[in-house]
């Protein structure tokens, strides 16, 4: 595999090996730098085996739900296998929305039904007409329940850029909420806790984001 297709970061004595899925969407380099700072060896990859063999997998993403789902289509089975294996799977921004069942975004664009990964059952809804979209900038994280990903970040601020927000079917899937006129889920997790996502960008969220990335790396390392 060429260096353009996959890159492995040189981190001395890494705590865990993390695969960042390269499906053509997302700020891969920014996420990679954040994970490196958190102590991980990082591989940006489109290789199924690299994804399956990693200690943890990151599904980043920016853009439209339909484009994300279609681009990630070749990796769908591998991502579902990662989830079944209980290897930590971390969706960021659009990547988090893709963990859910579907999104109003496809309907809003006249594209019909578009099926997400359905690892956290629920839908993604657009902010109301009385709210400025996208929701952009710093906002507060209010932790609803314990999860290793959010240890030490209750009441801290993270950086958001999004027009749609996750609405899980089960309130127990909501790990943290944020208020933007609507009180929305800013961190979600599957029932077993090994699949999770943040609506905000931890790699753009300063020390708060770095703490979350370190928490993720610790999870991937089995700590």
CSV table of N, CA and C in Angstrom, one decimal, residues 112-177:
chain,number,residue,atom,x,y,z
A,112,UNK,N,-34.4,10.7,-0.5
A,112,UNK,CA,-35.0,9.5,0.0
A,112,UNK,C,-34.3,8.9,1.2
A,113,UNK,N,-34.6,7.6,1.4
A,113,UNK,CA,-34.0,6.9,2.6
A,113,UNK,C,-32.5,6.6,2.3
A,114,UNK,N,-31.7,7.0,3.3
A,114,UNK,CA,-30.3,6.6,3.3
A,114,UNK,C,-30.0,5.9,4.6
A,115,UNK,N,-29.5,4.7,4.6
A,115,UNK,CA,-29.3,3.9,5.8
A,115,UNK,C,-27.9,4.1,6.4
A,116,UNK,N,-27.9,4.6,7.6
A,116,UNK,CA,-26.6,4.6,8.3
A,116,UNK,C,-26.2,3.3,8.8
A,117,UNK,N,-25.2,3.2,9.7
A,117,UNK,CA,-24.7,2.0,10.2
A,117,UNK,C,-25.6,1.3,11.3
A,118,UNK,N,-26.5,2.1,11.8
A,118,UNK,CA,-27.5,1.6,12.8
A,118,UNK,C,-26.9,0.9,14.0
A,119,UNK,N,-25.7,1.4,14.4
A,119,UNK,CA,-25.0,0.9,15.6
A,119,UNK,C,-25.5,1.6,16.9
A,120,UNK,N,-26.1,2.8,16.7
A,120,UNK,CA,-26.8,3.5,17.7
A,120,UNK,C,-28.2,3.9,17.1
A,121,UNK,N,-29.2,3.0,17.4
A,121,UNK,CA,-30.5,3.3,16.7
A,121,UNK,C,-31.0,4.7,17.0
A,122,UNK,N,-31.4,5.3,15.9
A,122,UNK,CA,-32.0,6.7,16.0
A,122,UNK,C,-31.8,7.4,14.7
A,123,UNK,N,-32.2,8.7,14.7
A,123,UNK,CA,-32.1,9.5,13.5
A,123,UNK,C,-31.4,10.8,13.8
A,124,UNK,N,-31.1,11.5,12.7
A,124,UNK,CA,-30.4,12.9,12.8
A,124,UNK,C,-31.4,13.9,12.3
A,125,UNK,N,-31.6,14.9,13.0
A,125,UNK,CA,-32.6,16.0,12.7
A,125,UNK,C,-31.9,17.3,12.5
A,126,UNK,N,-32.6,18.1,11.7
A,126,UNK,CA,-32.1,19.5,11.4
A,126,UNK,C,-32.5,20.4,12.5
A,127,UNK,N,-31.7,21.4,12.9
A,127,UNK,CA,-32.1,22.4,13.8
A,127,UNK,C,-33.2,23.2,13.2
A,128,UNK,N,-34.1,23.7,14.1
A,128,UNK,CA,-35.3,24.4,13.7
A,128,UNK,C,-35.0,25.8,12.9
A,129,UNK,N,-36.0,26.3,12.3
A,129,UNK,CA,-35.9,27.5,11.5
A,129,UNK,C,-35.5,28.7,12.3
A,130,UNK,N,-35.8,28.6,13.6
A,130,UNK,CA,-35.5,29.7,14.5
A,130,UNK,C,-34.1,29.7,15.0
A,131,UNK,N,-33.3,28.8,14.6
A,131,UNK,CA,-31.9,28.7,15.0
A,131,UNK,C,-31.0,28.9,13.8
A,132,UNK,N,-29.9,29.6,14.1
A,132,UNK,CA,-28.9,29.8,13.0
A,132,UNK,C,-28.1,28.5,12.7
A,133,UNK,N,-28.1,28.1,11.5
A,133,UNK,CA,-27.3,27.0,11.1
A,133,UNK,C,-26.2,27.3,10.1
A,134,UNK,N,-25.1,26.7,10.1
A,134,UNK,CA,-24.8,25.7,11.1
A,134,UNK,C,-24.5,26.2,12.5
A,135,UNK,N,-24.7,25.3,13.5
A,135,UNK,CA,-24.3,25.6,14.9
A,135,UNK,C,-22.8,25.6,14.8
A,136,UNK,N,-22.1,26.7,15.0
A,136,UNK,CA,-20.7,26.8,14.8
A,136,UNK,C,-20.1,27.5,16.0
A,137,UNK,N,-19.0,26.9,16.6
A,137,UNK,CA,-18.3,27.6,17.6
A,137,UNK,C,-18.3,26.7,18.9
A,138,UNK,N,-17.9,27.4,20.0
A,138,UNK,CA,-17.7,26.6,21.3
A,138,UNK,C,-19.0,26.6,22.0
A,139,UNK,N,-19.2,25.4,22.6
A,139,UNK,CA,-20.4,25.2,23.5
A,139,UNK,C,-20.1,24.2,24.5
A,140,UNK,N,-20.9,24.2,25.5
A,140,UNK,CA,-20.7,23.4,26.8
A,140,UNK,C,-21.1,22.0,26.7
A,141,UNK,N,-20.4,21.1,27.3
A,141,UNK,CA,-20.7,19.6,27.4
A,141,UNK,C,-21.3,19.4,28.7
A,142,UNK,N,-22.5,18.8,28.8
A,142,UNK,CA,-23.1,18.5,30.0
A,142,UNK,C,-23.3,17.0,30.1
A,143,UNK,N,-22.4,16.3,30.8
A,143,UNK,CA,-22.4,14.8,30.9
A,143,UNK,C,-23.6,14.3,31.6
A,144,UNK,N,-24.3,13.4,30.9
A,144,UNK,CA,-25.6,12.8,31.4
A,144,UNK,C,-25.3,11.5,32.2
A,145,UNK,N,-24.3,10.7,31.7
A,145,UNK,CA,-24.0,9.4,32.4
A,145,UNK,C,-22.5,9.1,32.2
A,146,UNK,N,-22.1,8.2,33.0
A,146,UNK,CA,-20.6,7.9,33.0
A,146,UNK,C,-20.3,7.1,31.7
A,147,UNK,N,-19.2,7.4,31.2
A,147,UNK,CA,-18.6,6.7,30.1
A,147,UNK,C,-17.1,7.1,30.1
A,148,UNK,N,-16.2,6.1,29.8
A,148,UNK,CA,-14.8,6.5,29.9
A,148,UNK,C,-14.4,7.6,28.9
A,149,UNK,N,-15.1,7.8,27.8
A,149,UNK,CA,-14.7,8.8,26.9
A,149,UNK,C,-14.8,10.2,27.4
A,150,UNK,N,-15.8,10.4,28.3
A,150,UNK,CA,-16.0,11.8,28.8
A,150,UNK,C,-15.5,12.0,30.2
A,151,UNK,N,-14.7,11.1,30.7
A,151,UNK,CA,-14.1,11.3,32.1
A,151,UNK,C,-13.3,12.6,32.1
A,152,UNK,N,-13.7,13.5,33.1
A,152,UNK,CA,-13.0,14.7,33.3
A,152,UNK,C,-13.4,15.9,32.4
A,153,UNK,N,-14.5,15.8,31.7
A,153,UNK,CA,-14.9,16.9,30.7
A,153,UNK,C,-16.2,17.5,31.0
A,154,UNK,N,-16.9,17.1,32.1
A,154,UNK,CA,-18.2,17.7,32.3
A,154,UNK,C,-18.1,19.2,32.6
A,155,UNK,N,-19.0,19.9,31.9
A,155,UNK,CA,-18.9,21.4,32.0
A,155,UNK,C,-17.9,22.1,31.2
A,156,UNK,N,-17.0,21.3,30.5
A,156,UNK,CA,-16.0,21.9,29.6
A,156,UNK,C,-16.6,22.3,28.2
A,157,UNK,N,-15.9,23.0,27.4
A,157,UNK,CA,-16.4,23.5,26.1
A,157,UNK,C,-15.6,22.8,25.0
A,158,UNK,N,-16.4,22.5,23.9
A,158,UNK,CA,-15.9,21.9,22.7
A,158,UNK,C,-16.3,22.7,21.5
A,159,UNK,N,-15.7,22.4,20.4
A,159,UNK,CA,-15.9,23.1,19.1
A,159,UNK,C,-16.8,22.4,18.2
A,160,UNK,N,-17.9,23.0,17.8
A,160,UNK,CA,-18.9,22.4,16.9
A,160,UNK,C,-19.0,23.1,15.6
A,161,UNK,N,-19.4,22.3,14.5
A,161,UNK,CA,-19.8,22.8,13.2
A,161,UNK,C,-20.8,21.8,12.7
A,162,UNK,N,-22.1,22.1,12.7
A,162,UNK,CA,-23.1,21.1,12.2
A,162,UNK,C,-24.4,21.7,12.1
A,163,UNK,N,-25.2,21.2,11.2
A,163,UNK,CA,-26.6,21.6,11.0
A,163,UNK,C,-27.6,20.6,11.5
A,164,UNK,N,-27.2,19.4,11.6
A,164,UNK,CA,-28.0,18.3,12.1
A,164,UNK,C,-27.5,17.7,13.4
A,165,UNK,N,-28.4,17.1,14.2
A,165,UNK,CA,-28.0,16.6,15.5
A,165,UNK,C,-28.6,15.2,15.7
A,166,UNK,N,-28.0,14.4,16.5
A,166,UNK,CA,-28.4,13.0,16.7
A,166,UNK,C,-29.6,12.9,17.7
A,167,UNK,N,-30.5,12.1,17.4
A,167,UNK,CA,-31.6,11.8,18.3
A,167,UNK,C,-31.7,10.3,18.5
A,168,UNK,N,-31.0,9.7,19.4
A,168,UNK,CA,-31.1,8.2,19.6
A,168,UNK,C,-32.5,7.8,20.0
A,169,UNK,N,-32.9,6.6,19.7
A,169,UNK,CA,-34.2,6.0,20.1
A,169,UNK,C,-34.2,5.9,21.6
A,170,UNK,N,-33.1,5.5,22.2
A,170,UNK,CA,-33.0,5.2,23.6
A,170,UNK,C,-32.2,6.3,24.3
A,171,UNK,N,-32.9,7.0,25.3
A,171,UNK,CA,-32.2,8.1,26.0
A,171,UNK,C,-30.9,7.6,26.6
A,172,UNK,N,-30.8,6.3,26.9
A,172,UNK,CA,-29.6,5.7,27.6
A,172,UNK,C,-28.4,5.8,26.7
A,173,UNK,N,-28.6,6.0,25.3
A,173,UNK,CA,-27.5,6.2,24.4
A,173,UNK,C,-26.9,7.5,24.5
A,174,UNK,N,-27.5,8.5,25.1
A,174,UNK,CA,-27.0,9.8,25.3
A,174,UNK,C,-26.0,9.9,26.4
A,175,UNK,N,-24.8,10.2,26.1
A,175,UNK,CA,-23.7,10.3,27.1
A,175,UNK,C,-23.6,11.8,27.6
A,176,UNK,N,-23.7,12.7,26.7
A,176,UNK,CA,-23.6,14.2,27.0
A,176,UNK,C,-24.6,14.9,26.1
A,177,UNK,N,-25.0,16.1,26.6
A,177,UNK,CA,-25.9,17.0,25.9
A,177,UNK,C,-25.3,18.4,25.8
